[in-house]
Amino acid sequence: LLWLKPSLREARCRCSLSSRLCTLRQSEMWSRFARATAGPAFRFAQAAAAPAARTAPGARKLAAAVAGASATATAGWMIGRPGSNVASCEAAVNWDAVRTEVVKLMDDDKYKDSSYEGANPGPLLLRLAWHSAGTFCKHTSTGGSAGATMRFDPEVSWDANAGLKFAQDLLEPIKQKFPQVSYSDLWIFAAIVAIEEMGGPKIAFTAGRNDKASGKEC
């Protein structure tokens, strides 16, 4: 079931993996900023204190203190400034909550399928993920489960994808409830939940897929 996992290219740095991972990344961020700014700040403070260094033995310690304060302030400014590329924990995803919504969908008595009495949408969700991942080309490393391009023409109109727009529509309320989750991740995650809820094995899930913006990228 390798198709259920994104490629390394897809598994980008995203805080949505977990709040714990997000906290770790914040700590790493602060460390990087402090290291990057402490050196220049220390040299500047040392140069400024040089005239007094001959008469004040504590001048070097003062320069180090100024450097540390400057590094911290600079890091704080860079993290908080508009347009900063620093990741935020605000978009962390509670995957347990997403799972709960998928399970509700699986148990919804309103779902009707002519295949058999009491059918649930699990097989349809699995088919959606399978057809999404099935576009992968090993020669060009294009397609695959990332992108969710089945939302657009021409892919959504392919004969092989008949009926899968309905599967997308079933998941749309969940997407609206968790807007930080990409369609690409949601389709794969929903299939995993469906497999497990129907008695299949536990499957590890890795988030990080990004959606394409239009059908031109199909």
mmCIF file of C-alpha atoms in Angstrom:
data_model
loop_
_atom_site.group_PDB
_atom_site.id
_atom_site.type_symbol
_atom_site.label_atom_id
_atom_site.label_comp_id
_atom_site.label_asym_id
_atom_site.label_seq_id
_atom_site.Cartn_x
_atom_site.Cartn_y
_atom_site.Cartn_z
ATOM 1 C CA LEU A 1 0.000 0.000 0.000
ATOM 2 C CA LEU A 2 2.844 2.378 -0.853
ATOM 3 C CA TRP A 3 0.387 4.517 -2.810
ATOM 4 C CA LEU A 4 -1.109 5.624 0.514
ATOM 5 C CA LYS A 5 2.051 7.521 1.412
ATOM 6 C CA PRO A 6 3.211 10.786 -0.207
ATOM 7 C CA SER A 7 6.584 10.970 -1.885
ATOM 8 C CA LEU A 8 9.445 12.698 -0.111
ATOM 9 C CA ARG A 9 8.791 15.681 -2.338
ATOM 10 C CA GLU A 10 5.226 15.855 -1.054
ATOM 11 C CA ALA A 11 6.156 15.430 2.619
ATOM 12 C CA ARG A 12 7.028 19.054 3.153
ATOM 13 C CA CYS A 13 7.483 20.833 6.481
ATOM 14 C CA ARG A 14 3.978 21.322 7.812
ATOM 15 C CA CYS A 15 2.830 22.005 11.323
ATOM 16 C CA SER A 16 -0.338 20.111 10.621
ATOM 17 C CA LEU A 17 1.384 16.808 11.431
ATOM 18 C CA SER A 18 0.835 17.336 15.140
ATOM 19 C CA SER A 19 0.925 20.047 17.769
ATOM 20 C CA ARG A 20 3.916 18.317 19.371
ATOM 21 C CA LEU A 21 5.890 18.429 16.148
ATOM 22 C CA CYS A 22 4.857 22.043 15.764
ATOM 23 C CA THR A 23 6.270 22.856 19.209
ATOM 24 C CA LEU A 24 9.540 21.138 18.352
ATOM 25 C CA ARG A 25 9.823 23.108 15.134
ATOM 26 C CA GLN A 26 9.241 26.364 16.988
ATOM 27 C CA SER A 27 12.099 25.510 19.339
ATOM 28 C CA GLU A 28 14.340 24.706 16.382
ATOM 29 C CA MET A 29 13.312 27.967 14.740
ATOM 30 C CA TRP A 30 14.229 30.034 17.764
ATOM 31 C CA SER A 31 17.552 28.236 17.999
ATOM 32 C CA ARG A 32 18.353 28.923 14.337
ATOM 33 C CA PHE A 33 17.421 32.586 14.574
ATOM 34 C CA ALA A 34 19.402 33.046 17.767
ATOM 35 C CA ARG A 35 22.506 31.449 16.234
ATOM 36 C CA ALA A 36 22.152 33.489 13.059
ATOM 37 C CA THR A 37 21.789 36.818 14.819
ATOM 38 C CA ALA A 38 23.977 36.361 17.895
ATOM 39 C CA GLY A 39 27.276 36.446 15.949
ATOM 40 C CA PRO A 40 26.750 39.788 14.175
ATOM 41 C CA ALA A 41 25.151 41.272 17.292
ATOM 42 C CA PHE A 42 28.077 40.192 19.457
ATOM 43 C CA ARG A 43 30.651 41.683 17.058
ATOM 44 C CA PHE A 44 28.704 44.935 16.902
ATOM 45 C CA ALA A 45 28.380 45.167 20.671
ATOM 46 C CA GLN A 46 32.048 44.259 21.133
ATOM 47 C CA ALA A 47 33.138 46.971 18.742
ATOM 48 C CA ALA A 48 30.923 49.503 20.476
ATOM 49 C CA ALA A 49 32.370 48.573 23.856
ATOM 50 C CA ALA A 50 35.994 48.475 22.668
ATOM 51 C CA PRO A 51 36.923 52.011 23.844
ATOM 52 C CA ALA A 52 35.792 51.193 27.351
ATOM 53 C CA ALA A 53 37.221 47.670 27.411
ATOM 54 C CA ARG A 54 40.632 48.891 28.538
ATOM 55 C CA THR A 55 39.197 50.499 31.646
ATOM 56 C CA ALA A 56 36.174 48.292 32.268
ATOM 57 C CA PRO A 57 36.972 44.553 32.706
ATOM 58 C CA GLY A 58 33.269 43.716 32.486
ATOM 59 C CA ALA A 59 32.849 45.271 29.039
ATOM 60 C CA ARG A 60 33.182 41.934 27.237
ATOM 61 C CA LYS A 61 30.484 40.404 29.422
ATOM 62 C CA LEU A 62 28.324 43.426 28.718
ATOM 63 C CA ALA A 63 28.870 42.938 24.969
ATOM 64 C CA ALA A 64 27.817 39.295 25.230
ATOM 65 C CA ALA A 65 24.680 40.252 27.139
ATOM 66 C CA VAL A 66 23.795 42.884 24.564
ATOM 67 C CA ALA A 67 24.382 40.354 21.777
ATOM 68 C CA GLY A 68 22.048 37.828 23.395
ATOM 69 C CA ALA A 69 19.325 40.394 23.895
ATOM 70 C CA SER A 70 19.739 41.625 20.335
ATOM 71 C CA ALA A 71 19.543 38.088 18.922
ATOM 72 C CA THR A 72 16.381 37.351 20.888
ATOM 73 C CA ALA A 73 14.727 40.593 19.868
ATOM 74 C CA THR A 74 15.663 40.111 16.225
ATOM 75 C CA ALA A 75 14.336 36.552 16.204
ATOM 76 C CA GLY A 76 11.112 37.695 17.800
ATOM 77 C CA TRP A 77 10.689 40.444 15.222
ATOM 78 C CA MET A 78 11.366 38.110 12.305
ATOM 79 C CA ILE A 79 8.898 35.501 13.585
ATOM 80 C CA GLY A 80 6.172 38.041 14.133
ATOM 81 C CA ARG A 81 6.627 40.233 11.088
ATOM 82 C CA PRO A 82 4.097 40.069 8.239
ATOM 83 C CA GLY A 83 5.130 37.754 5.431
ATOM 84 C CA SER A 84 7.441 35.710 7.607
ATOM 85 C CA ASN A 85 7.972 32.167 6.318
ATOM 86 C CA VAL A 86 8.083 30.774 9.833
ATOM 87 C CA ALA A 87 5.532 28.000 10.320
ATOM 88 C CA SER A 88 2.655 28.602 12.702
ATOM 89 C CA CYS A 89 0.950 26.108 15.008
ATOM 90 C CA GLU A 90 -2.399 27.731 14.329
ATOM 91 C CA ALA A 91 -2.980 25.338 11.432
ATOM 92 C CA ALA A 92 -2.311 22.159 13.426
ATOM 93 C CA VAL A 93 -4.710 19.383 12.444
ATOM 94 C CA ASN A 94 -6.463 17.141 14.931
ATOM 95 C CA TRP A 95 -6.487 13.967 12.857
ATOM 96 C CA ASP A 96 -8.490 12.134 15.516
ATOM 97 C CA ALA A 97 -11.270 14.681 14.978
ATOM 98 C CA VAL A 98 -11.045 14.212 11.216
ATOM 99 C CA ARG A 99 -11.253 10.446 11.714
ATOM 100 C CA THR A 100 -14.383 10.875 13.819
ATOM 101 C CA GLU A 101 -16.067 12.742 10.971
ATOM 102 C CA VAL A 102 -15.115 10.070 8.440
ATOM 103 C CA VAL A 103 -16.474 7.356 10.733
ATOM 104 C CA LYS A 104 -19.730 9.322 11.030
ATOM 105 C CA LEU A 105 -19.903 9.363 7.252
ATOM 106 C CA MET A 106 -19.336 5.614 7.171
ATOM 107 C CA ASP A 107 -22.152 5.037 9.670
ATOM 108 C CA ASP A 108 -24.645 7.423 8.079
ATOM 109 C CA ASP A 109 -27.871 5.543 7.350
ATOM 110 C CA LYS A 110 -28.760 8.092 4.690
ATOM 111 C CA TYR A 111 -26.123 6.640 2.378
ATOM 112 C CA LYS A 112 -27.696 4.445 -0.275
ATOM 113 C CA ASP A 113 -25.878 2.083 -2.620
ATOM 114 C CA SER A 114 -27.496 -0.349 -5.003
ATOM 115 C CA SER A 115 -24.639 -2.827 -4.521
ATOM 116 C CA TYR A 116 -26.166 -4.403 -1.451
ATOM 117 C CA GLU A 117 -28.467 -3.666 1.459
ATOM 118 C CA GLY A 118 -26.786 -1.747 4.245
ATOM 119 C CA ALA A 119 -23.845 -0.688 2.114
ATOM 120 C CA ASN A 120 -21.540 2.033 3.410
ATOM 121 C CA PRO A 121 -19.399 4.475 1.401
ATOM 122 C CA GLY A 122 -16.142 2.795 2.437
ATOM 123 C CA PRO A 123 -15.459 1.073 -0.923
ATOM 124 C CA LEU A 124 -16.256 4.312 -2.750
ATOM 125 C CA LEU A 125 -13.798 6.274 -0.596
ATOM 126 C CA LEU A 126 -11.160 3.629 -1.230
ATOM 127 C CA ARG A 127 -11.776 3.844 -4.964
ATOM 128 C CA LEU A 128 -11.411 7.632 -4.844
ATOM 129 C CA ALA A 129 -7.995 7.357 -3.191
ATOM 130 C CA TRP A 130 -6.910 4.538 -5.487
ATOM 131 C CA HIS A 131 -7.815 6.396 -8.675
ATOM 132 C CA SER A 132 -6.189 9.565 -7.373
ATOM 133 C CA ALA A 133 -2.941 7.731 -6.639
ATOM 134 C CA GLY A 134 -3.198 5.702 -9.852
ATOM 135 C CA THR A 135 -2.217 8.689 -11.992
ATOM 136 C CA PHE A 136 1.403 8.428 -10.823
ATOM 137 C CA CYS A 137 4.013 8.051 -13.568
ATOM 138 C CA LYS A 138 7.328 6.598 -12.424
ATOM 139 C CA HIS A 139 9.121 7.867 -15.543
ATOM 140 C CA THR A 140 8.276 11.538 -14.955
ATOM 141 C CA SER A 141 7.516 11.432 -11.218
ATOM 142 C CA THR A 142 4.251 13.257 -11.909
ATOM 143 C CA GLY A 143 0.690 12.537 -10.853
ATOM 144 C CA GLY A 144 -0.013 10.426 -7.818
ATOM 145 C CA SER A 145 -2.035 11.101 -4.688
ATOM 146 C CA ALA A 146 -0.743 14.666 -4.334
ATOM 147 C CA GLY A 147 -2.605 17.427 -6.130
ATOM 148 C CA ALA A 148 -6.214 16.159 -5.938
ATOM 149 C CA THR A 149 -6.552 17.086 -9.607
ATOM 150 C CA MET A 150 -9.593 14.829 -9.962
ATOM 151 C CA ARG A 151 -11.558 17.854 -8.790
ATOM 152 C CA PHE A 152 -11.102 19.342 -12.256
ATOM 153 C CA ASP A 153 -11.641 18.523 -15.898
ATOM 154 C CA PRO A 154 -10.454 16.608 -17.769
ATOM 155 C CA GLU A 155 -9.632 14.091 -15.030
ATOM 156 C CA VAL A 156 -13.009 14.194 -13.294
ATOM 157 C CA SER A 157 -14.684 13.361 -16.618
ATOM 158 C CA TRP A 158 -12.578 10.328 -17.438
ATOM 159 C CA ASP A 159 -14.710 7.207 -17.823
ATOM 160 C CA ALA A 160 -12.565 5.384 -15.265
ATOM 161 C CA ASN A 161 -13.490 8.011 -12.669
ATOM 162 C CA ALA A 162 -17.245 7.742 -13.187
ATOM 163 C CA GLY A 163 -19.078 8.196 -9.904
ATOM 164 C CA LEU A 164 -16.095 9.548 -8.010
ATOM 165 C CA LYS A 165 -17.426 13.103 -8.041
ATOM 166 C CA PHE A 166 -20.054 11.743 -5.653
ATOM 167 C CA ALA A 167 -17.291 10.480 -3.367
ATOM 168 C CA GLN A 168 -15.691 13.926 -3.418
ATOM 169 C CA ASP A 169 -19.023 15.511 -2.531
ATOM 170 C CA LEU A 170 -19.409 13.161 0.431
ATOM 171 C CA LEU A 171 -16.089 14.383 1.835
ATOM 172 C CA GLU A 172 -16.669 18.069 1.094
ATOM 173 C CA PRO A 173 -18.397 18.847 4.445
ATOM 174 C CA ILE A 174 -15.375 17.385 6.247
ATOM 175 C CA LYS A 175 -13.059 19.503 4.129
ATOM 176 C CA GLN A 176 -15.087 22.596 5.016
ATOM 177 C CA LYS A 177 -14.889 21.712 8.709
ATOM 178 C CA PHE A 178 -11.115 21.270 8.505
ATOM 179 C CA PRO A 179 -10.002 23.769 5.830
ATOM 180 C CA GLN A 180 -6.340 23.356 6.765
ATOM 181 C CA VAL A 181 -6.459 19.752 5.524
ATOM 182 C CA SER A 182 -5.668 19.431 1.816
ATOM 183 C CA TYR A 183 -8.023 17.504 -0.434
ATOM 184 C CA SER A 184 -5.089 15.250 -1.285
ATOM 185 C CA ASP A 185 -4.541 14.300 2.341
ATOM 186 C CA LEU A 186 -8.254 13.996 3.073
ATOM 187 C CA TRP A 187 -8.915 11.564 0.229
ATOM 188 C CA ILE A 188 -6.072 9.275 1.297
ATOM 189 C CA PHE A 189 -6.882 9.559 5.000
ATOM 190 C CA ALA A 190 -10.561 8.805 4.406
ATOM 191 C CA ALA A 191 -9.597 5.657 2.490
ATOM 192 C CA ILE A 192 -7.346 4.541 5.337
ATOM 193 C CA VAL A 193 -10.114 5.087 7.880
ATOM 194 C CA ALA A 194 -12.537 3.190 5.640
ATOM 195 C CA ILE A 195 -10.175 0.217 5.353
ATOM 196 C CA GLU A 196 -9.676 0.081 9.119
ATOM 197 C CA GLU A 197 -13.382 0.543 9.916
ATOM 198 C CA MET A 198 -14.297 -2.275 7.535
ATOM 199 C CA GLY A 199 -12.024 -4.672 9.381
ATOM 200 C CA GLY A 200 -8.798 -4.136 7.455
ATOM 201 C CA PRO A 201 -5.325 -3.648 8.885
ATOM 202 C CA LYS A 202 -4.054 -0.533 10.606
ATOM 203 C CA ILE A 203 -2.280 1.693 8.100
ATOM 204 C CA ALA A 204 0.225 4.409 8.943
ATOM 205 C CA PHE A 205 -0.737 7.805 7.552
ATOM 206 C CA THR A 206 1.670 10.565 6.593
ATOM 207 C CA ALA A 207 0.277 14.028 5.941
ATOM 208 C CA GLY A 208 1.917 16.595 3.701
ATOM 209 C CA ARG A 209 0.273 16.445 0.269
ATOM 210 C CA ASN A 210 -0.465 19.738 -1.452
ATOM 211 C CA ASP A 211 -3.389 20.483 -3.755
ATOM 212 C CA LYS A 212 -3.027 21.745 -7.317
ATOM 213 C CA ALA A 213 -4.862 24.941 -8.177
ATOM 214 C CA SER A 214 -6.523 24.107 -11.472
ATOM 215 C CA GLY A 215 -7.282 21.534 -14.132
ATOM 216 C CA LYS A 216 -4.365 22.825 -16.185
ATOM 217 C CA GLU A 217 -2.126 20.847 -13.852
ATOM 218 C CA CYS A 218 -3.990 17.555 -14.346
#
